Amino acid sequence: MRILIRTFFRGLRLVLAPVMLISEKLSTPQAVERSPEAQARVDEACRDLALYQFRTCPFCIKVRKEIARLGLEIELRDAQLDPDHRRALSAGGGRVKVPCLKIAHDDGTNEWLYESDDINAWLHRHFGKADAQAA
């Protein structure tokens, strides 16, 4: 019975994964507009960020849409398919749970931020409307 249930859910994921990815592409919003100087500052700040994610995780999709909406160039690290990223997430963040935003601070420490709502709120505080209006 257990094998039957596992097979069912694997099949369901195989069917739903392309639908979720296409839906993400079709519904991703336009990025905010910034002056070239402001965008360069944002791009520089994003070099200290990395998002550990799974391609078809709905919470990861939610964060990727917010990244696109804010016009951010954040490195995406697939913790599902890349064993090195999975190990780094487990060692640094303490658990393999996605989405997780790795924030490298100037003092050399890393902050690991979990939960899509918390990540989106952090992104908004650092790159949201005030930043776009300053451009």
Tab-separated table of N, CA, C and O in Angstrom:
chain	number	residue	atom	x	y	z
A	1	MET	N	0.824	-1.199	0.000
A	1	MET	CA	0.000	0.000	0.000
A	1	MET	C	0.867	1.262	0.000
A	1	MET	O	0.552	2.227	-0.686
A	2	ARG	N	1.937	1.225	0.793
A	2	ARG	CA	2.825	2.374	0.889
A	2	ARG	C	3.463	2.699	-0.472
A	2	ARG	O	3.583	3.861	-0.845
A	3	ILE	N	3.839	1.668	-1.187
A	3	ILE	CA	4.448	1.855	-2.514
A	3	ILE	C	3.427	2.456	-3.477
A	3	ILE	O	3.765	3.335	-4.279
A	4	LEU	N	2.197	2.027	-3.391
A	4	LEU	CA	1.138	2.552	-4.241
A	4	LEU	C	0.916	4.043	-3.981
A	4	LEU	O	0.809	4.841	-4.923
A	5	ILE	N	0.874	4.436	-2.712
A	5	ILE	CA	0.686	5.845	-2.364
A	5	ILE	C	1.875	6.675	-2.845
A	5	ILE	O	1.704	7.752	-3.420
A	6	ARG	N	3.084	6.184	-2.613
A	6	ARG	CA	4.279	6.891	-3.055
A	6	ARG	C	4.285	7.061	-4.579
A	6	ARG	O	4.596	8.130	-5.098
A	7	THR	N	3.921	6.016	-5.292
A	7	THR	CA	3.873	6.070	-6.758
A	7	THR	C	2.828	7.067	-7.229
A	7	THR	O	3.061	7.832	-8.173
A	8	PHE	N	1.685	7.086	-6.566
A	8	PHE	CA	0.637	8.031	-6.919
A	8	PHE	C	1.125	9.471	-6.794
A	8	PHE	O	0.944	10.286	-7.695
A	9	PHE	N	1.749	9.800	-5.664
A	9	PHE	CA	2.197	11.171	-5.451
A	9	PHE	C	3.370	11.555	-6.355
A	9	PHE	O	3.465	12.699	-6.785
A	10	ARG	N	4.223	10.621	-6.670
A	10	ARG	CA	5.293	10.914	-7.635
A	10	ARG	C	4.699	11.210	-9.009
A	10	ARG	O	5.142	12.128	-9.699
A	11	GLY	N	3.715	10.435	-9.400
A	11	GLY	CA	3.045	10.683	-10.672
A	11	GLY	C	2.330	12.023	-10.689
A	11	GLY	O	2.371	12.757	-11.674
A	12	LEU	N	1.679	12.333	-9.579
A	12	LEU	CA	0.987	13.617	-9.457
A	12	LEU	C	1.982	14.781	-9.584
A	12	LEU	O	1.714	15.764	-10.279
A	13	ARG	N	3.144	14.662	-8.936
A	13	ARG	CA	4.179	15.708	-9.052
A	13	ARG	C	4.667	15.843	-10.487
A	13	ARG	O	4.914	16.949	-10.958
A	14	LEU	N	4.820	14.714	-11.177
A	14	LEU	CA	5.273	14.772	-12.568
A	14	LEU	C	4.279	15.509	-13.451
A	14	LEU	O	4.661	16.211	-14.381
A	15	VAL	N	2.995	15.353	-13.166
A	15	VAL	CA	1.959	16.025	-13.949
A	15	VAL	C	1.851	17.495	-13.576
A	15	VAL	O	1.737	18.369	-14.436
A	16	LEU	N	1.913	17.798	-12.281
A	16	LEU	CA	1.706	19.173	-11.821
A	16	LEU	C	2.926	20.076	-11.982
A	16	LEU	O	2.767	21.290	-12.128
A	17	ALA	N	4.122	19.515	-11.958
A	17	ALA	CA	5.337	20.336	-12.035
A	17	ALA	C	5.364	21.244	-13.265
A	17	ALA	O	5.569	22.461	-13.136
A	18	PRO	N	5.137	20.713	-14.470
A	18	PRO	CA	5.149	21.617	-15.631
A	18	PRO	C	4.047	22.666	-15.580
A	18	PRO	O	4.255	23.814	-15.987
A	19	VAL	N	2.893	22.304	-15.043
A	19	VAL	CA	1.783	23.250	-14.928
A	19	VAL	C	2.182	24.395	-14.002
A	19	VAL	O	1.939	25.569	-14.299
A	20	MET	N	2.812	24.066	-12.884
A	20	MET	CA	3.228	25.094	-11.922
A	20	MET	C	4.289	26.012	-12.527
A	20	MET	O	4.239	27.232	-12.345
A	21	LEU	N	5.242	25.443	-13.249
A	21	LEU	CA	6.310	26.253	-13.835
A	21	LEU	C	5.779	27.164	-14.944
A	21	LEU	O	6.183	28.320	-15.052
A	22	ILE	N	4.870	26.653	-15.760
A	22	ILE	CA	4.270	27.478	-16.812
A	22	ILE	C	3.425	28.585	-16.186
A	22	ILE	O	3.483	29.740	-16.615
A	23	SER	N	2.676	28.227	-15.152
A	23	SER	CA	1.868	29.233	-14.456
A	23	SER	C	2.753	30.329	-13.872
A	23	SER	O	2.402	31.509	-13.923
A	24	GLU	N	3.896	29.938	-13.321
A	24	GLU	CA	4.821	30.939	-12.779
A	24	GLU	C	5.289	31.892	-13.881
A	24	GLU	O	5.295	33.109	-13.706
A	25	LYS	N	5.678	31.343	-15.012
A	25	LYS	CA	6.158	32.179	-16.120
A	25	LYS	C	5.080	33.137	-16.616
A	25	LYS	O	5.356	34.290	-16.916
A	26	LEU	N	3.859	32.649	-16.703
A	26	LEU	CA	2.770	33.472	-17.223
A	26	LEU	C	2.297	34.538	-16.242
A	26	LEU	O	1.763	35.566	-16.653
A	27	SER	N	2.491	34.302	-14.942
A	27	SER	CA	1.958	35.241	-13.958
A	27	SER	C	3.037	36.046	-13.231
A	27	SER	O	2.716	36.773	-12.293
A	28	THR	N	4.292	35.936	-13.648
A	28	THR	CA	5.345	36.718	-13.004
A	28	THR	C	5.181	38.187	-13.382
A	28	THR	O	5.081	38.526	-14.560
A	29	PRO	N	5.165	39.069	-12.387
A	29	PRO	CA	4.924	40.491	-12.651
A	29	PRO	C	6.137	41.186	-13.263
A	29	PRO	O	7.256	40.674	-13.220
A	30	GLN	N	5.894	42.368	-13.812
A	30	GLN	CA	6.975	43.210	-14.326
A	30	GLN	C	7.782	43.747	-13.152
A	30	GLN	O	7.248	44.002	-12.083
A	31	ALA	N	9.059	43.955	-13.387
A	31	ALA	CA	9.938	44.483	-12.345
A	31	ALA	C	9.723	45.987	-12.174
A	31	ALA	O	9.335	46.679	-13.118
A	32	VAL	N	9.983	46.463	-10.968
A	32	VAL	CA	9.931	47.904	-10.728
A	32	VAL	C	11.031	48.565	-11.556
A	32	VAL	O	12.042	47.945	-11.876
A	33	GLU	N	10.801	49.818	-11.912
A	33	GLU	CA	11.807	50.546	-12.684
A	33	GLU	C	12.637	51.402	-11.753
A	33	GLU	O	12.104	52.089	-10.879
A	34	ARG	N	13.944	51.346	-11.960
A	34	ARG	CA	14.882	52.157	-11.194
A	34	ARG	C	15.817	52.852	-12.166
A	34	ARG	O	15.990	52.405	-13.294
A	35	SER	N	16.433	53.914	-11.702
A	35	SER	CA	17.465	54.550	-12.518
A	35	SER	C	18.634	53.570	-12.620
A	35	SER	O	18.785	52.679	-11.775
A	36	PRO	N	19.476	53.714	-13.641
A	36	PRO	CA	20.628	52.809	-13.762
A	36	PRO	C	21.517	52.811	-12.512
A	36	PRO	O	22.032	51.769	-12.112
A	37	GLU	N	21.687	53.971	-11.889
A	37	GLU	CA	22.523	54.050	-10.691
A	37	GLU	C	21.883	53.290	-9.531
A	37	GLU	O	22.549	52.559	-8.801
A	38	ALA	N	20.581	53.480	-9.355
A	38	ALA	CA	19.868	52.783	-8.276
A	38	ALA	C	19.875	51.279	-8.517
A	38	ALA	O	20.066	50.491	-7.589
A	39	GLN	N	19.676	50.864	-9.770
A	39	GLN	CA	19.683	49.435	-10.083
A	39	GLN	C	21.069	48.846	-9.835
A	39	GLN	O	21.203	47.722	-9.345
A	40	ALA	N	22.114	49.604	-10.136
A	40	ALA	CA	23.481	49.129	-9.880
A	40	ALA	C	23.700	48.927	-8.379
A	40	ALA	O	24.342	47.943	-7.975
A	41	ARG	N	23.175	49.835	-7.548
A	41	ARG	CA	23.299	49.672	-6.095
A	41	ARG	C	22.546	48.429	-5.615
A	41	ARG	O	23.031	47.678	-4.774
A	42	VAL	N	21.361	48.223	-6.173
A	42	VAL	CA	20.562	47.048	-5.812
A	42	VAL	C	21.285	45.774	-6.240
A	42	VAL	O	21.376	44.804	-5.476
A	43	ASP	N	21.814	45.764	-7.455
A	43	ASP	CA	22.536	44.588	-7.951
A	43	ASP	C	23.741	44.277	-7.074
A	43	ASP	O	24.035	43.108	-6.788
A	44	GLU	N	24.434	45.300	-6.630
A	44	GLU	CA	25.588	45.108	-5.751
A	44	GLU	C	25.147	44.496	-4.415
A	44	GLU	O	25.793	43.584	-3.903
A	45	ALA	N	24.060	44.984	-3.861
A	45	ALA	CA	23.545	44.450	-2.594
A	45	ALA	C	23.090	42.998	-2.746
A	45	ALA	O	23.209	42.203	-1.815
A	46	CYS	N	22.594	42.642	-3.920
A	46	CYS	CA	22.094	41.286	-4.154
A	46	CYS	C	23.216	40.260	-4.274
A	46	CYS	O	22.973	39.058	-4.176
A	47	ARG	N	24.435	40.715	-4.465
A	47	ARG	CA	25.558	39.773	-4.561
A	47	ARG	C	25.788	39.040	-3.248
A	47	ARG	O	26.431	37.999	-3.230
A	48	ASP	N	25.268	39.575	-2.160
A	48	ASP	CA	25.420	38.952	-0.846
A	48	ASP	C	24.251	38.038	-0.506
A	48	ASP	O	24.135	37.587	0.632
A	49	LEU	N	23.379	37.773	-1.483
A	49	LEU	CA	22.178	36.979	-1.241
A	49	LEU	C	22.160	35.735	-2.119
A	49	LEU	O	22.630	35.766	-3.262
A	50	ALA	N	21.590	34.663	-1.595
A	50	ALA	CA	21.363	33.448	-2.375
A	50	ALA	C	20.075	32.804	-1.867
A	50	ALA	O	19.854	32.717	-0.652
A	51	LEU	N	19.234	32.375	-2.787
A	51	LEU	CA	17.984	31.722	-2.421
A	51	LEU	C	18.112	30.223	-2.671
A	51	LEU	O	18.312	29.789	-3.807
A	52	TYR	N	18.022	29.451	-1.594
A	52	TYR	CA	17.971	27.995	-1.709
A	52	TYR	C	16.518	27.625	-1.931
A	52	TYR	O	15.634	28.057	-1.184
A	53	GLN	N	16.270	26.825	-2.974
A	53	GLN	CA	14.895	26.573	-3.376
A	53	GLN	C	14.769	25.268	-4.125
A	53	GLN	O	15.767	24.659	-4.512
A	54	PHE	N	13.522	24.824	-4.294
A	54	PHE	CA	13.154	23.721	-5.179
A	54	PHE	C	12.361	24.357	-6.315
A	54	PHE	O	11.551	25.250	-6.076
A	55	ARG	N	12.553	23.905	-7.526
A	55	ARG	CA	11.902	24.533	-8.678
A	55	ARG	C	10.383	24.554	-8.583
A	55	ARG	O	9.748	25.531	-8.970
A	56	THR	N	9.785	23.481	-8.110
A	56	THR	CA	8.326	23.402	-8.149
A	56	THR	C	7.663	23.609	-6.788
A	56	THR	O	6.456	23.410	-6.665
A	57	CYS	N	8.411	24.037	-5.809
A	57	CYS	CA	7.823	24.325	-4.488
A	57	CYS	C	6.977	25.599	-4.596
A	57	CYS	O	7.466	26.641	-5.024
A	58	PRO	N	5.699	25.540	-4.219
A	58	PRO	CA	4.848	26.726	-4.355
A	58	PRO	C	5.329	27.915	-3.515
A	58	PRO	O	5.178	29.066	-3.918
A	59	PHE	N	5.943	27.661	-2.389
A	59	PHE	CA	6.452	28.755	-1.558
A	59	PHE	C	7.694	29.380	-2.184
A	59	PHE	O	7.915	30.584	-2.085
A	60	CYS	N	8.499	28.553	-2.851
A	60	CYS	CA	9.666	29.062	-3.574
A	60	CYS	C	9.217	29.894	-4.776
A	60	CYS	O	9.809	30.936	-5.071
A	61	ILE	N	8.180	29.448	-5.450
A	61	ILE	CA	7.624	30.202	-6.570
A	61	ILE	C	7.149	31.567	-6.086
A	61	ILE	O	7.389	32.591	-6.732
A	62	LYS	N	6.515	31.593	-4.942
A	62	LYS	CA	6.039	32.849	-4.354
A	62	LYS	C	7.207	33.817	-4.134
A	62	LYS	O	7.110	35.005	-4.461
A	63	VAL	N	8.320	33.329	-3.612
A	63	VAL	CA	9.497	34.175	-3.374
A	63	VAL	C	10.127	34.594	-4.702
A	63	VAL	O	10.512	35.758	-4.873
A	64	ARG	N	10.232	33.668	-5.649
A	64	ARG	CA	10.810	34.027	-6.955
A	64	ARG	C	9.987	35.105	-7.648
A	64	ARG	O	10.529	35.989	-8.313
A	65	LYS	N	8.662	35.067	-7.497
A	65	LYS	CA	7.814	36.109	-8.082
A	65	LYS	C	8.091	37.461	-7.432
A	65	LYS	O	8.121	38.484	-8.112
A	66	GLU	N	8.298	37.459	-6.130
A	66	GLU	CA	8.606	38.713	-5.440
A	66	GLU	C	9.980	39.237	-5.862
A	66	GLU	O	10.164	40.439	-6.038
A	67	ILE	N	10.917	38.331	-6.047
A	67	ILE	CA	12.250	38.721	-6.538
A	67	ILE	C	12.109	39.373	-7.907
A	67	ILE	O	12.720	40.412	-8.186
A	68	ALA	N	11.302	38.780	-8.773
A	68	ALA	CA	11.076	39.345	-10.110
A	68	ALA	C	10.368	40.693	-10.014
A	68	ALA	O	10.729	41.644	-10.718
A	69	ARG	N	9.368	40.798	-9.151
A	69	ARG	CA	8.610	42.040	-8.987
A	69	ARG	C	9.530	43.177	-8.540
A	69	ARG	O	9.395	44.318	-8.992
A	70	LEU	N	10.482	42.864	-7.674
A	70	LEU	CA	11.398	43.884	-7.161
A	70	LEU	C	12.610	44.093	-8.066
A	70	LEU	O	13.446	44.944	-7.785
A	71	GLY	N	12.714	43.320	-9.144
A	71	GLY	CA	13.814	43.489	-10.092
A	71	GLY	C	15.167	43.137	-9.500
A	71	GLY	O	16.156	43.834	-9.737
A	72	LEU	N	15.223	42.029	-8.755
A	72	LEU	CA	16.449	41.643	-8.066
A	72	LEU	C	17.166	40.526	-8.808
A	72	LEU	O	16.533	39.639	-9.376
A	73	GLU	N	18.478	40.578	-8.777
A	73	GLU	CA	19.320	39.529	-9.368
A	73	GLU	C	19.913	38.719	-8.220
A	73	GLU	O	21.055	38.957	-7.806
A	74	ILE	N	19.143	37.776	-7.703
A	74	ILE	CA	19.579	36.939	-6.590
A	74	ILE	C	19.897	35.549	-7.131
A	74	ILE	O	19.122	34.982	-7.894
A	75	GLU	N	21.035	35.028	-6.710
A	75	GLU	CA	21.438	33.694	-7.162
A	75	GLU	C	20.447	32.658	-6.631
A	75	GLU	O	20.124	32.640	-5.439
A	76	LEU	N	19.975	31.794	-7.512
A	76	LEU	CA	19.069	30.715	-7.136
A	76	LEU	C	19.881	29.429	-7.023
A	76	LEU	O	20.609	29.073	-7.952
A	77	ARG	N	19.752	28.756	-5.904
A	77	ARG	CA	20.475	27.507	-5.664
A	77	ARG	C	19.462	26.390	-5.437
A	77	ARG	O	18.691	26.427	-4.498
A	78	ASP	N	19.491	25.413	-6.319
A	78	ASP	CA	18.534	24.314	-6.266
A	78	ASP	C	18.995	23.272	-5.250
A	78	ASP	O	19.908	22.494	-5.516
A	79	ALA	N	18.356	23.266	-4.093
A	79	ALA	CA	18.724	22.342	-3.021
A	79	ALA	C	18.098	20.964	-3.216
A	79	ALA	O	18.401	20.048	-2.458
A	80	GLN	N	17.274	20.818	-4.220
A	80	GLN	CA	16.657	19.527	-4.482
A	80	GLN	C	17.526	18.689	-5.414
A	80	GLN	O	17.721	17.505	-5.185
A	81	LEU	N	18.060	19.316	-6.448
A	81	LEU	CA	18.801	18.582	-7.464
A	81	LEU	C	20.314	18.685	-7.333
A	81	LEU	O	21.029	17.888	-7.924
A	82	ASP	N	20.806	19.656	-6.589
A	82	ASP	CA	22.244	19.850	-6.441
A	82	ASP	C	22.675	19.434	-5.033
A	82	ASP	O	22.371	20.131	-4.058
A	83	PRO	N	23.390	18.311	-4.907
A	83	PRO	CA	23.764	17.836	-3.571
A	83	PRO	C	24.686	18.799	-2.815
A	83	PRO	O	24.642	18.861	-1.584
A	84	ASP	N	25.505	19.560	-3.526
A	84	ASP	CA	26.381	20.531	-2.862
A	84	ASP	C	25.554	21.641	-2.200
A	84	ASP	O	25.829	22.037	-1.066
A	85	HIS	N	24.563	22.137	-2.910
A	85	HIS	CA	23.686	23.170	-2.337
A	85	HIS	C	22.871	22.603	-1.175
A	85	HIS	O	22.640	23.288	-0.179
A	86	ARG	N	22.439	21.375	-1.313
A	86	ARG	CA	21.672	20.731	-0.241
A	86	ARG	C	22.527	20.620	1.026
A	86	ARG	O	22.064	20.921	2.129
A	87	ARG	N	23.785	20.186	0.865
A	87	ARG	CA	24.695	20.082	2.016
A	87	ARG	C	24.968	21.450	2.635
A	87	ARG	O	24.997	21.604	3.855
A	88	ALA	N	25.177	22.462	1.789
A	88	ALA	CA	25.445	23.811	2.292
A	88	ALA	C	24.247	24.339	3.076
A	88	ALA	O	24.423	24.968	4.128
A	89	LEU	N	23.046	24.077	2.589
A	89	LEU	CA	21.830	24.507	3.287
A	89	LEU	C	21.713	23.802	4.631
A	89	LEU	O	21.420	24.427	5.648
A	90	SER	N	21.964	22.516	4.648
A	90	SER	CA	21.880	21.748	5.884
A	90	SER	C	22.943	22.194	6.893
A	90	SER	O	22.647	22.394	8.072
A	91	ALA	N	24.155	22.384	6.424
A	91	ALA	CA	25.255	22.774	7.315
A	91	ALA	C	25.096	24.213	7.807
A	91	ALA	O	25.293	24.499	8.988
A	92	GLY	N	24.742	25.129	6.916
A	92	GLY	CA	24.649	26.536	7.290
A	92	GLY	C	23.361	26.897	7.983
A	92	GLY	O	23.361	27.559	9.024
A	93	GLY	N	22.249	26.465	7.416
A	93	GLY	CA	20.948	26.827	7.966
A	93	GLY	C	20.460	25.886	9.049
A	93	GLY	O	19.538	26.199	9.785
A	94	GLY	N	21.053	24.711	9.107
A	94	GLY	CA	20.671	23.753	10.140
A	94	GLY	C	19.602	22.767	9.728
A	94	GLY	O	19.334	21.808	10.438
A	95	ARG	N	18.980	22.984	8.581
A	95	ARG	CA	17.953	22.058	8.099
A	95	ARG	C	17.750	22.261	6.601
A	95	ARG	O	18.018	23.327	6.063
A	96	VAL	N	17.265	21.226	5.952
A	96	VAL	CA	16.961	21.310	4.525
A	96	VAL	C	15.486	21.635	4.404
A	96	VAL	O	14.626	20.756	4.383
A	97	LYS	N	15.214	22.935	4.380
A	97	LYS	CA	13.844	23.436	4.249
A	97	LYS	C	13.909	24.629	3.309
A	97	LYS	O	14.786	25.483	3.439
A	98	VAL	N	13.015	24.669	2.360
A	98	VAL	CA	13.017	25.759	1.390
A	98	VAL	C	11.671	26.461	1.415
A	98	VAL	O	10.673	25.865	1.820
A	99	PRO	N	11.636	27.712	1.011
A	99	PRO	CA	12.747	28.544	0.584
A	99	PRO	C	13.575	29.022	1.777
A	99	PRO	O	13.065	29.127	2.895
A	100	CYS	N	14.841	29.296	1.495
A	100	CYS	CA	15.739	29.822	2.515
A	100	CYS	C	16.645	30.850	1.848
A	100	CYS	O	17.305	30.552	0.851
A	101	LEU	N	16.652	32.048	2.385
A	101	LEU	CA	17.495	33.120	1.866
A	101	LEU	C	18.753	33.208	2.714
A	101	LEU	O	18.678	33.413	3.926
A	102	LYS	N	19.890	33.020	2.068
A	102	LYS	CA	21.182	33.172	2.745
A	102	LYS	C	21.623	34.617	2.557
A	102	LYS	O	21.751	35.102	1.438
A	103	ILE	N	21.855	35.287	3.685
A	103	ILE	CA	22.267	36.685	3.669
A	103	ILE	C	23.681	36.750	4.231
A	103	ILE	O	23.895	36.442	5.407
A	104	ALA	N	24.647	37.104	3.379
A	104	ALA	CA	26.038	37.230	3.820
A	104	ALA	C	26.258	38.664	4.284
A	104	ALA	O	26.082	39.610	3.517
A	105	HIS	N	26.627	38.814	5.546
A	105	HIS	CA	26.856	40.139	6.115
A	105	HIS	C	28.311	40.565	5.910
A	105	HIS	O	29.192	39.738	5.676
A	106	ASP	N	28.545	41.866	6.023
A	106	ASP	CA	29.882	42.423	5.816
A	106	ASP	C	30.912	41.879	6.797
A	106	ASP	O	32.097	41.810	6.486
A	107	ASP	N	30.469	41.495	7.984
A	107	ASP	CA	31.410	40.993	8.994
A	107	ASP	C	31.767	39.520	8.790
A	107	ASP	O	32.456	38.919	9.604
A	108	GLY	N	31.284	38.921	7.687
A	108	GLY	CA	31.608	37.535	7.371
A	108	GLY	C	30.627	36.517	7.907
A	108	GLY	O	30.759	35.323	7.627
A	109	THR	N	29.631	36.944	8.666
A	109	THR	CA	28.628	36.016	9.168
A	109	THR	C	27.513	35.838	8.136
A	109	THR	O	27.314	36.692	7.271
A	110	ASN	N	26.834	34.732	8.249
A	110	ASN	CA	25.710	34.439	7.366
A	110	ASN	C	24.431	34.312	8.182
A	110	ASN	O	24.425	33.721	9.253
A	111	GLU	N	23.368	34.863	7.658
A	111	GLU	CA	22.043	34.735	8.254
A	111	GLU	C	21.218	33.864	7.314
A	111	GLU	O	21.263	34.031	6.094
A	112	TRP	N	20.486	32.922	7.867
A	112	TRP	CA	19.665	32.005	7.079
A	112	TRP	C	18.209	32.289	7.412
A	112	TRP	O	17.756	32.036	8.517
A	113	LEU	N	17.484	32.829	6.460
A	113	LEU	CA	16.105	33.250	6.678
A	113	LEU	C	15.152	32.279	5.980
A	113	LEU	O	15.183	32.138	4.757
A	114	TYR	N	14.324	31.608	6.771
A	114	TYR	CA	13.340	30.657	6.253
A	114	TYR	C	11.960	31.311	6.198
A	114	TYR	O	11.767	32.390	6.738
A	115	GLU	N	11.031	30.633	5.572
A	115	GLU	CA	9.624	31.035	5.434
A	115	GLU	C	9.444	32.099	4.351
A	115	GLU	O	10.032	33.164	4.402
A	116	SER	N	8.600	31.787	3.399
A	116	SER	CA	8.392	32.664	2.243
A	116	SER	C	7.905	34.053	2.645
A	116	SER	O	8.376	35.054	2.103
A	117	ASP	N	6.979	34.135	3.599
A	117	ASP	CA	6.471	35.450	4.020
A	117	ASP	C	7.571	36.284	4.679
A	117	ASP	O	7.659	37.491	4.459
A	118	ASP	N	8.408	35.642	5.484
A	118	ASP	CA	9.512	36.358	6.136
A	118	ASP	C	10.542	36.823	5.110
A	118	ASP	O	11.062	37.938	5.205
A	119	ILE	N	10.825	35.981	4.141
A	119	ILE	CA	11.777	36.348	3.095
A	119	ILE	C	11.233	37.518	2.279
A	119	ILE	O	11.939	38.507	2.036
A	120	ASN	N	9.962	37.431	1.874
A	120	ASN	CA	9.364	38.520	1.087
A	120	ASN	C	9.327	39.822	1.870
A	120	ASN	O	9.578	40.901	1.319
A	121	ALA	N	9.033	39.743	3.168
A	121	ALA	CA	9.022	40.952	4.001
A	121	ALA	C	10.432	41.553	4.085
A	121	ALA	O	10.596	42.779	3.985
A	122	TRP	N	11.447	40.712	4.239
A	122	TRP	CA	12.827	41.187	4.300
A	122	TRP	C	13.217	41.858	2.976
A	122	TRP	O	13.822	42.935	2.972
A	123	LEU	N	12.857	41.220	1.865
A	123	LEU	CA	13.165	41.796	0.551
A	123	LEU	C	12.486	43.145	0.380
A	123	LEU	O	13.076	44.095	-0.148
A	124	HIS	N	11.239	43.241	0.831
A	124	HIS	CA	10.513	44.510	0.721
A	124	HIS	C	11.134	45.596	1.576
A	124	HIS	O	11.222	46.750	1.155
A	125	ARG	N	11.562	45.233	2.782
A	125	ARG	CA	12.203	46.231	3.653
A	125	ARG	C	13.489	46.767	3.027
A	125	ARG	O	13.802	47.939	3.148
A	126	HIS	N	14.232	45.901	2.345
A	126	HIS	CA	15.531	46.306	1.813
A	126	HIS	C	15.485	46.830	0.374
A	126	HIS	O	16.346	47.614	-0.023
A	127	PHE	N	14.504	46.388	-0.406
A	127	PHE	CA	14.482	46.756	-1.822
A	127	PHE	C	13.113	47.230	-2.302
A	127	PHE	O	12.889	47.343	-3.505
A	128	GLY	N	12.207	47.498	-1.386
A	128	GLY	CA	10.820	47.804	-1.749
A	128	GLY	C	10.590	49.215	-2.265
A	128	GLY	O	11.453	49.839	-2.864
A	129	LYS	N	9.416	49.719	-1.994
A	129	LYS	CA	8.937	50.974	-2.573
A	129	LYS	C	9.855	52.164	-2.317
A	129	LYS	O	10.095	52.963	-3.207
A	130	ALA	N	10.367	52.300	-1.106
A	130	ALA	CA	11.228	53.451	-0.813
A	130	ALA	C	12.444	53.452	-1.739
A	130	ALA	O	12.870	54.484	-2.236
A	131	ASP	N	12.977	52.252	-2.001
A	131	ASP	CA	14.129	52.132	-2.887
A	131	ASP	C	13.738	52.504	-4.313
A	131	ASP	O	14.455	53.221	-4.999
A	132	ALA	N	12.576	52.040	-4.767
A	132	ALA	CA	12.144	52.335	-6.130
A	132	ALA	C	11.843	53.829	-6.291
A	132	ALA	O	12.117	54.413	-7.330
A	133	GLN	N	11.284	54.451	-5.252
A	133	GLN	CA	10.974	55.880	-5.335
A	133	GLN	C	12.228	56.719	-5.311
A	133	GLN	O	12.270	57.776	-5.884
A	134	ALA	N	13.280	56.226	-4.653
A	134	ALA	CA	14.545	56.977	-4.601
A	134	ALA	C	15.224	56.982	-5.967
A	134	ALA	O	16.096	57.799	-6.216
A	135	ALA	N	14.828	56.089	-6.827
A	135	ALA	CA	15.459	55.988	-8.144
A	135	ALA	C	15.034	57.084	-9.019
A	135	ALA	O	14.851	58.003	-9.328
